[in-house]
PDB file of C-alpha atoms in Angstrom:
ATOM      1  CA  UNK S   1     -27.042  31.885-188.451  1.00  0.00           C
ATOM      2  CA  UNK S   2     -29.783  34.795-187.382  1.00  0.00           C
ATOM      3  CA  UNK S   3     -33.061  35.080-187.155  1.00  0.00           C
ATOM      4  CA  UNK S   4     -33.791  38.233-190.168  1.00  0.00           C
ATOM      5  CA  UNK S   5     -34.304  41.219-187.587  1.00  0.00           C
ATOM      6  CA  UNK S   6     -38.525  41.301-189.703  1.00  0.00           C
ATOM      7  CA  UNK S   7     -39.346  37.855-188.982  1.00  0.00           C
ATOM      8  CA  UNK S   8     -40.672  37.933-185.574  1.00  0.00           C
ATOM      9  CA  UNK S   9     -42.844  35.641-183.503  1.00  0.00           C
ATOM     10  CA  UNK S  10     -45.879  36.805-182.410  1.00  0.00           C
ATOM     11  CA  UNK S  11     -48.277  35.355-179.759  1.00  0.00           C
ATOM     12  CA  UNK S  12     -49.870  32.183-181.488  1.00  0.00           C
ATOM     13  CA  UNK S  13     -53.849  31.428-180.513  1.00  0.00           C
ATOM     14  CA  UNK S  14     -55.499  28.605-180.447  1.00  0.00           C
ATOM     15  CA  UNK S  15     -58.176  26.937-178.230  1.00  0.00           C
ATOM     16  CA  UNK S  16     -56.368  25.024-175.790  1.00  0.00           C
ATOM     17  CA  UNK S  17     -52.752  26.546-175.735  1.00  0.00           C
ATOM     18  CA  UNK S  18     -51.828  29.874-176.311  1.00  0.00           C
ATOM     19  CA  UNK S  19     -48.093  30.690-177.251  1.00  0.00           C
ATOM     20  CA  UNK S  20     -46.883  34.314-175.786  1.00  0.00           C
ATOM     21  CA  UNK S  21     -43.105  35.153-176.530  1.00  0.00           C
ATOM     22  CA  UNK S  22     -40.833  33.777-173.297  1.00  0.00           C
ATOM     23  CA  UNK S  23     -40.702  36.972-170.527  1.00  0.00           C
ATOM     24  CA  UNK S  24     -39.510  36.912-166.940  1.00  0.00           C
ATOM     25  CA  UNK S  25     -43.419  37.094-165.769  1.00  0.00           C
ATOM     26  CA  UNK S  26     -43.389  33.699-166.718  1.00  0.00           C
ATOM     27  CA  UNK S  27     -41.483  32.347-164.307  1.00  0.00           C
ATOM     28  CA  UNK S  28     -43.398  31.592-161.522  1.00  0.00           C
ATOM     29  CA  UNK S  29     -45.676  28.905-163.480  1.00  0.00           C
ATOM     30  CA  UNK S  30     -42.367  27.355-165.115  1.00  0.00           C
ATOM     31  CA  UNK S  31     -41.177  26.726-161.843  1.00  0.00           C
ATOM     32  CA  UNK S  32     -44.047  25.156-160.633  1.00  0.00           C
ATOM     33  CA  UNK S  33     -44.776  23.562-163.951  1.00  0.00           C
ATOM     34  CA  UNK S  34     -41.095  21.993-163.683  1.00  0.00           C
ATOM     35  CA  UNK S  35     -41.188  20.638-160.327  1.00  0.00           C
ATOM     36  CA  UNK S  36     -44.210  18.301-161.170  1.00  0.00           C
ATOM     37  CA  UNK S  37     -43.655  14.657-162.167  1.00  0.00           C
ATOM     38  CA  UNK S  38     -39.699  15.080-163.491  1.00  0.00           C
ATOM     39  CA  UNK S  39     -40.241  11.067-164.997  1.00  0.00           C
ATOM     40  CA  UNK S  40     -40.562  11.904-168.476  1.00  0.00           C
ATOM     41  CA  UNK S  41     -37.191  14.106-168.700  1.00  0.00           C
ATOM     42  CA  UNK S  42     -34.858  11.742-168.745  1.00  0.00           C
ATOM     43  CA  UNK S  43     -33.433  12.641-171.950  1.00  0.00           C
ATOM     44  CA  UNK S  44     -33.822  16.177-171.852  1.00  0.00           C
ATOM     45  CA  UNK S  45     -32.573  18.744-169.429  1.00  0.00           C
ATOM     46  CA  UNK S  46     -35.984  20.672-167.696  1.00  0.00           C
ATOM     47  CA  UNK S  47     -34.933  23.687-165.175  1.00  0.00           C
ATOM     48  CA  UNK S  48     -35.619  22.884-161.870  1.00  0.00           C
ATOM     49  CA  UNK S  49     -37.540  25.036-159.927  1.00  0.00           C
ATOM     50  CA  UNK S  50     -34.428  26.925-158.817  1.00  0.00           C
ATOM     51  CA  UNK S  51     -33.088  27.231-162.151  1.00  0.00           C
ATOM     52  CA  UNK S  52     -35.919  28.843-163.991  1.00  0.00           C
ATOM     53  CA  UNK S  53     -34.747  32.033-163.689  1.00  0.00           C
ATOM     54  CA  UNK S  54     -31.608  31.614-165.029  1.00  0.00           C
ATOM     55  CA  UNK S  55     -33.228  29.087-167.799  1.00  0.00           C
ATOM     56  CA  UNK S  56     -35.489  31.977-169.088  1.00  0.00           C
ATOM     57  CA  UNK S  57     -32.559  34.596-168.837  1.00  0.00           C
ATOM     58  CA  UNK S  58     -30.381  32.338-171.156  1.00  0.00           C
ATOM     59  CA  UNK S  59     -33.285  32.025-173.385  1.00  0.00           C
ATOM     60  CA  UNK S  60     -33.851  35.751-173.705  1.00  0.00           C
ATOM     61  CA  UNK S  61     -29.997  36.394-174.367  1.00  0.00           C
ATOM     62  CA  UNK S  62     -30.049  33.880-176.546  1.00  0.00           C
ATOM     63  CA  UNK S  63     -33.252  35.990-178.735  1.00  0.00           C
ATOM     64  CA  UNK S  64     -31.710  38.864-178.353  1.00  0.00           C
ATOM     65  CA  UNK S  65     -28.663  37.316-180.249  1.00  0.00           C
ATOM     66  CA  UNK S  66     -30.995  36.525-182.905  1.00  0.00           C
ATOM     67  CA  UNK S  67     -30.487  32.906-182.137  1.00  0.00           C
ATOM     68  CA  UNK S  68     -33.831  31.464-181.083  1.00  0.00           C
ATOM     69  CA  UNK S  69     -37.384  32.599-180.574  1.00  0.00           C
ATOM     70  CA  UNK S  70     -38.448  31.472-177.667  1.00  0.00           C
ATOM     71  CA  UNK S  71     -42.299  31.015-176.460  1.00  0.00           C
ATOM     72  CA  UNK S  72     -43.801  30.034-173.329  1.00  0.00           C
ATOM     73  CA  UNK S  73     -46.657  27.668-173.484  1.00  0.00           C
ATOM     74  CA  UNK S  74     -50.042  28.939-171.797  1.00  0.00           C
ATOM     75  CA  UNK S  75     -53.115  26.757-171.206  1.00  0.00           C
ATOM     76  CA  UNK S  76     -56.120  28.280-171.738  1.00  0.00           C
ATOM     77  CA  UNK S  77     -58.199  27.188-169.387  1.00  0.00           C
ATOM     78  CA  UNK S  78     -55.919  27.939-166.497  1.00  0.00           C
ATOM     79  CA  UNK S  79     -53.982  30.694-167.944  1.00  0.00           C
ATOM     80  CA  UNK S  80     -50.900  29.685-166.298  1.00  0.00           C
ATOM     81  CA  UNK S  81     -47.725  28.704-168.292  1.00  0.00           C
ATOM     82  CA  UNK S  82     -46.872  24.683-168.160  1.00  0.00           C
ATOM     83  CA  UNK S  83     -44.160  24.591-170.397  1.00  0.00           C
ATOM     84  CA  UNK S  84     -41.730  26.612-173.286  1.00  0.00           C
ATOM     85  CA  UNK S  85     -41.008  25.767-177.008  1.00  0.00           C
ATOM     86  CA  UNK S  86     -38.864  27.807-179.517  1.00  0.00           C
ATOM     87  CA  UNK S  87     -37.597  28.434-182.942  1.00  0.00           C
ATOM     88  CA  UNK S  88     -33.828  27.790-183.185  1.00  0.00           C
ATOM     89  CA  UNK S  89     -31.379  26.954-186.246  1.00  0.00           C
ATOM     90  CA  UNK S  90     -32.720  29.264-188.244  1.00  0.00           C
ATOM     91  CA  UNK S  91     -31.114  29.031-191.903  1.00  0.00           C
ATOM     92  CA  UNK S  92     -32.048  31.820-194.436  1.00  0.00           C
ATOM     93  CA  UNK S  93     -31.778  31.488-198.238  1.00  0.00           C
ATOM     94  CA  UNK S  94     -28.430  32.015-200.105  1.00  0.00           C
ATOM     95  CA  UNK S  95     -29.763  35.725-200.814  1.00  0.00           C
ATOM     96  CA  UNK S  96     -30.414  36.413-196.941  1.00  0.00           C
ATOM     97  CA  UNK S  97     -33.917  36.926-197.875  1.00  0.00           C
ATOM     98  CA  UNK S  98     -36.482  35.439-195.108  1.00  0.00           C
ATOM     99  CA  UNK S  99     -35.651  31.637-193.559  1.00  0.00           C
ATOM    100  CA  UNK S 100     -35.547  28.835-195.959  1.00  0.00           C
ATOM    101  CA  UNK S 101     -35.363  26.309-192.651  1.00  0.00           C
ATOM    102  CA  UNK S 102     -35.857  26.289-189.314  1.00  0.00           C
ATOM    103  CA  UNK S 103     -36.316  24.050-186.384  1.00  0.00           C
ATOM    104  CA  UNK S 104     -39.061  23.855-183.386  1.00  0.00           C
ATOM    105  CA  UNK S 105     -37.168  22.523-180.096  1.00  0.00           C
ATOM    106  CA  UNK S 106     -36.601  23.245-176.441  1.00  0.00           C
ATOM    107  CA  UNK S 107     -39.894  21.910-175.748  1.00  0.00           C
ATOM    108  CA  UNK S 108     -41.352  20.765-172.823  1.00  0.00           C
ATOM    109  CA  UNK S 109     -44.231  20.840-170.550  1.00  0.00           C
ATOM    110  CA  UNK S 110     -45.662  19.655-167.077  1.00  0.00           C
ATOM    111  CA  UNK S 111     -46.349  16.489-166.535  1.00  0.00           C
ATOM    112  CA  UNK S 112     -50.250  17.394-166.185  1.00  0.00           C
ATOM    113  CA  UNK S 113     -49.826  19.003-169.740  1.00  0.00           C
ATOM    114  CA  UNK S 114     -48.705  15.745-171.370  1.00  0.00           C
ATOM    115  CA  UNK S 115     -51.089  13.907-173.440  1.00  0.00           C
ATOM    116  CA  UNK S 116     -53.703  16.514-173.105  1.00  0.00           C
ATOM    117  CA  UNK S 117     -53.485  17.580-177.030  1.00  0.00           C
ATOM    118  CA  UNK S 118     -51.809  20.866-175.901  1.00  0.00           C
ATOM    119  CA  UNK S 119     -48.223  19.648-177.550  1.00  0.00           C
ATOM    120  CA  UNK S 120     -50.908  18.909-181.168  1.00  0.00           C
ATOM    121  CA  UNK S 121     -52.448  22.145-181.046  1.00  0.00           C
ATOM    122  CA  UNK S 122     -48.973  23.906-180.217  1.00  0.00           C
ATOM    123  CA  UNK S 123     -46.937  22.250-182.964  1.00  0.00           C
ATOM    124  CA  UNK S 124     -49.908  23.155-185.381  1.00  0.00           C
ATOM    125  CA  UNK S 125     -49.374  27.178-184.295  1.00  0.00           C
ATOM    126  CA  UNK S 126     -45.631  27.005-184.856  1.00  0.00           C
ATOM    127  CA  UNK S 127     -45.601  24.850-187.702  1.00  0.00           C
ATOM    128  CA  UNK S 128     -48.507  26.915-189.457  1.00  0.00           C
ATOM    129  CA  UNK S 129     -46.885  29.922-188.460  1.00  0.00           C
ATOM    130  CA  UNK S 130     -43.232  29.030-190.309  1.00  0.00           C
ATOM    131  CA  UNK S 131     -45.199  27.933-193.447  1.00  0.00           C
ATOM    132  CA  UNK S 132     -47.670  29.796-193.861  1.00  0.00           C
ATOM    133  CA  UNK S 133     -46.064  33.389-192.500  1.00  0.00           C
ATOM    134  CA  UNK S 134     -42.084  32.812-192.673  1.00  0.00           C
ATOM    135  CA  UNK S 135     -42.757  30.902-196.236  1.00  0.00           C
ATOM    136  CA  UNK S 136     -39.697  28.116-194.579  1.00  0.00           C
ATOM    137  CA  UNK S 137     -39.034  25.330-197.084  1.00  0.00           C
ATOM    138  CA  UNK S 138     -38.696  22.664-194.641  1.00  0.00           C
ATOM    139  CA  UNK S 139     -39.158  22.483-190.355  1.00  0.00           C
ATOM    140  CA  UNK S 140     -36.777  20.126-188.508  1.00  0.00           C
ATOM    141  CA  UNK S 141     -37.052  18.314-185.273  1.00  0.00           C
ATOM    142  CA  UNK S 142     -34.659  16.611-183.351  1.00  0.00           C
ATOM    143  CA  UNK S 143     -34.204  14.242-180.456  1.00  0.00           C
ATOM    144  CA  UNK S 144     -32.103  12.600-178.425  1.00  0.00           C
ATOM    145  CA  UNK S 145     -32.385   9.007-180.336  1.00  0.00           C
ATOM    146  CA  UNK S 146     -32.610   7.029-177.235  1.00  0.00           C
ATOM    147  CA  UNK S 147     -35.832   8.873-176.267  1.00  0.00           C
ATOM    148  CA  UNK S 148     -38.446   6.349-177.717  1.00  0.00           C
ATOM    149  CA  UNK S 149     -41.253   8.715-176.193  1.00  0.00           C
ATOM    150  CA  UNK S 150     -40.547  12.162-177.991  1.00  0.00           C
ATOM    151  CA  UNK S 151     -40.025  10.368-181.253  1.00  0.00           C
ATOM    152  CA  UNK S 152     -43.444   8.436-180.876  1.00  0.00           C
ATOM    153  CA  UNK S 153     -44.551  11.802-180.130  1.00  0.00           C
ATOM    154  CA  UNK S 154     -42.770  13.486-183.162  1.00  0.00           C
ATOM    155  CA  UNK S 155     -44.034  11.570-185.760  1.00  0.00           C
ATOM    156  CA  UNK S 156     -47.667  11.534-184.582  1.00  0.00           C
ATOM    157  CA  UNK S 157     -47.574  15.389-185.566  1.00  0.00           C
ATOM    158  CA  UNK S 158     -46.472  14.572-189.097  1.00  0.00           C
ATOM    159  CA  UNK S 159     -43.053  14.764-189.134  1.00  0.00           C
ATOM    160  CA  UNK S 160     -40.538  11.843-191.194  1.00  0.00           C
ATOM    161  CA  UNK S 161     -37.818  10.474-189.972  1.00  0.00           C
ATOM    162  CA  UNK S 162     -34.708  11.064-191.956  1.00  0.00           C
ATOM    163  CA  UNK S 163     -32.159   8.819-189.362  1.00  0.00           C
ATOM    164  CA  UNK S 164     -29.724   9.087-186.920  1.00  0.00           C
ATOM    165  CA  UNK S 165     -27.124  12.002-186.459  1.00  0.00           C
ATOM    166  CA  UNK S 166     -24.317  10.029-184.630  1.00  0.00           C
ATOM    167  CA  UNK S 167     -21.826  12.101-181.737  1.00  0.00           C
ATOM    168  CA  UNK S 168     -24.192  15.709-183.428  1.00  0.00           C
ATOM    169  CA  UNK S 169     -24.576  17.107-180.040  1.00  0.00           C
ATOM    170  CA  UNK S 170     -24.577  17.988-176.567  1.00  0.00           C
ATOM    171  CA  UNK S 171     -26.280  15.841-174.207  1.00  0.00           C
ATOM    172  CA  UNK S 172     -28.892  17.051-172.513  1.00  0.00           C
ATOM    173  CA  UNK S 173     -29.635  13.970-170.251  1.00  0.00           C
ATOM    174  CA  UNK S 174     -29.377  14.612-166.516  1.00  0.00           C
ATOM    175  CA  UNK S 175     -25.855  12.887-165.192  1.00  0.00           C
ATOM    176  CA  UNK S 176     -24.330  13.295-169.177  1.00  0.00           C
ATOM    177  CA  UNK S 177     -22.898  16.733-168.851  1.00  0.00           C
ATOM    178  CA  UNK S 178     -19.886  17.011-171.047  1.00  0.00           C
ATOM    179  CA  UNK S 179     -20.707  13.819-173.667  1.00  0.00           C
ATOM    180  CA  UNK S 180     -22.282  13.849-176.646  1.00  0.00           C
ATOM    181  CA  UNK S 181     -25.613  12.032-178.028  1.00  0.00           C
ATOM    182  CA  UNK S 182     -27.023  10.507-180.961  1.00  0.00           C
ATOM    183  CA  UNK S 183     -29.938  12.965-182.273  1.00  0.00           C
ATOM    184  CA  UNK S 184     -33.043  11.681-184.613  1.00  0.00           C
ATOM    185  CA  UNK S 185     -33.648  13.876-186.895  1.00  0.00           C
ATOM    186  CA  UNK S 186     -37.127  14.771-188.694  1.00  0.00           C
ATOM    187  CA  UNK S 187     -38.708  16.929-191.194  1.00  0.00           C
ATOM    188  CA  UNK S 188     -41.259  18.433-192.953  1.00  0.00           C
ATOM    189  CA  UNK S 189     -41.144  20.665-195.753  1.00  0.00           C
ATOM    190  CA  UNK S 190     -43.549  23.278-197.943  1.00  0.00           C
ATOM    191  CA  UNK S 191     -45.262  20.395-200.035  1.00  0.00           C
ATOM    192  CA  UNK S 192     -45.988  18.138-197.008  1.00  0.00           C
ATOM    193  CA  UNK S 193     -47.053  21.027-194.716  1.00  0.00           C
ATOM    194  CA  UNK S 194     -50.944  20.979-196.190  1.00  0.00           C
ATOM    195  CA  UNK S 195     -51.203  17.036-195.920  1.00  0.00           C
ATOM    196  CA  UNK S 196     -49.534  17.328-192.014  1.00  0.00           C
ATOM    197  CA  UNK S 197     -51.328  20.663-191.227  1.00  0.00           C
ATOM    198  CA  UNK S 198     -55.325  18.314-192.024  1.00  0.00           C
ATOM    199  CA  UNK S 199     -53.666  15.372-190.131  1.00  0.00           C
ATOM    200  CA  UNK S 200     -52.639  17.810-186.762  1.00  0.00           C
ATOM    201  CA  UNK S 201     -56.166  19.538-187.421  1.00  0.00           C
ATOM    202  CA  UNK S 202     -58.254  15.831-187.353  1.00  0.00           C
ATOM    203  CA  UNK S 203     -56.367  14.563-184.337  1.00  0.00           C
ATOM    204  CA  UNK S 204     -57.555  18.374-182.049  1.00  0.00           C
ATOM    205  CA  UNK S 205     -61.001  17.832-183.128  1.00  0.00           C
ATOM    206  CA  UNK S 206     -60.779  14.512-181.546  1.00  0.00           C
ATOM    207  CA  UNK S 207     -58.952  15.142-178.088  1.00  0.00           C
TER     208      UNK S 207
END
């Protein structure tokens, strides 16, 4: 499946994260954002310093496919980039006509980033954005099912877990290359987005 060459994915504003489409000139603060604390990756792969380059090129070839829409994540008060996020999966409607799903993944960010309210206010931009713009029925996200942390993290922005995905796919854990993981899966479609969109909105005006 495609991304529909007129949905694209402009830069996304908000007050303390700013989302700008993934570009090369990014890739000096994602490889100092990466090297940081590397605790909380444990069950996710994060590009080393060295990789970055590489990391973003994949990304871009993988946009240019139609595949994903990759962003990197700025903060605002620094104005450096301390993380990336996407849209990927996208599934349009039986008629081809716009995206009837999609899913917001390849996220991560600095360890300095974490627990800041920058992952709130981003997920609030994407998942307003597919809503509200794209018209999407539902928004999936997904996680390796071991990682108590990102699913914590995933349902505090709203989303409901539907279970577990056994053997779906790839690990991305460091030291699992070639095996396959257990994914939780969560969702939120059209008639929970206004109910999950006031919830993400109460817990920015309180960070």
């Amino acid at each position: 499946m495609s991304f529909p060459a007129t949905l694209t994915a402009p830069v996304l504003q908000g007050r303390r994260v700013r989302l700008e489409p993934l570009d090369r000139r990014h890739a000096a603060d994602l490889a100092a954002a990466a090297e940081e604390d590397r605790g909380s990756y444990r069950f996710t792969w994060v590009p080393s310093a060295a990789e970055v380059d590489a990391y973003i090129d994949a990304q871009l070839a993988r946009a240019a496919a139609g595949k994903l829409r990759p962003y990197a994540q700025i903060d605002t008060g620094t104005g450096r980039a301390v993380g990336a996020t996407a849209y990927w999966d996208p599934r349009p409607w039986p008629d081809g006509t716009g995206l009837c799903a999609v899913e917001v993944g390849f996220t991560w960010l600095a360890a300095s980033a974490q627990s800041t309210g920058l992952n709130t206010e981003a997920k609030l931009l994407l998942f307003g954005h597919a809503f509200e713009q794209w018209r999407v029925a539902r928004l999936d996200l997904k996680t390796d099912a071991r990682n108590r942390r990102s699913r914590v993290a995933i349902e505090k922005v709203g989303a409901r877990f539907e279970g577990v995905l056994r053997s779906w796919s790839r690990s991305w854990a460091p030291g699992e290359d070639g095996l396959l993981r257990d994914s939780a899966i969560f969702s939120i479609t059209a008639s929970e987005w206004p109910a999950c969109r006031a919830r993400l909105e109460a817990r920015i005006d309180v960070v």
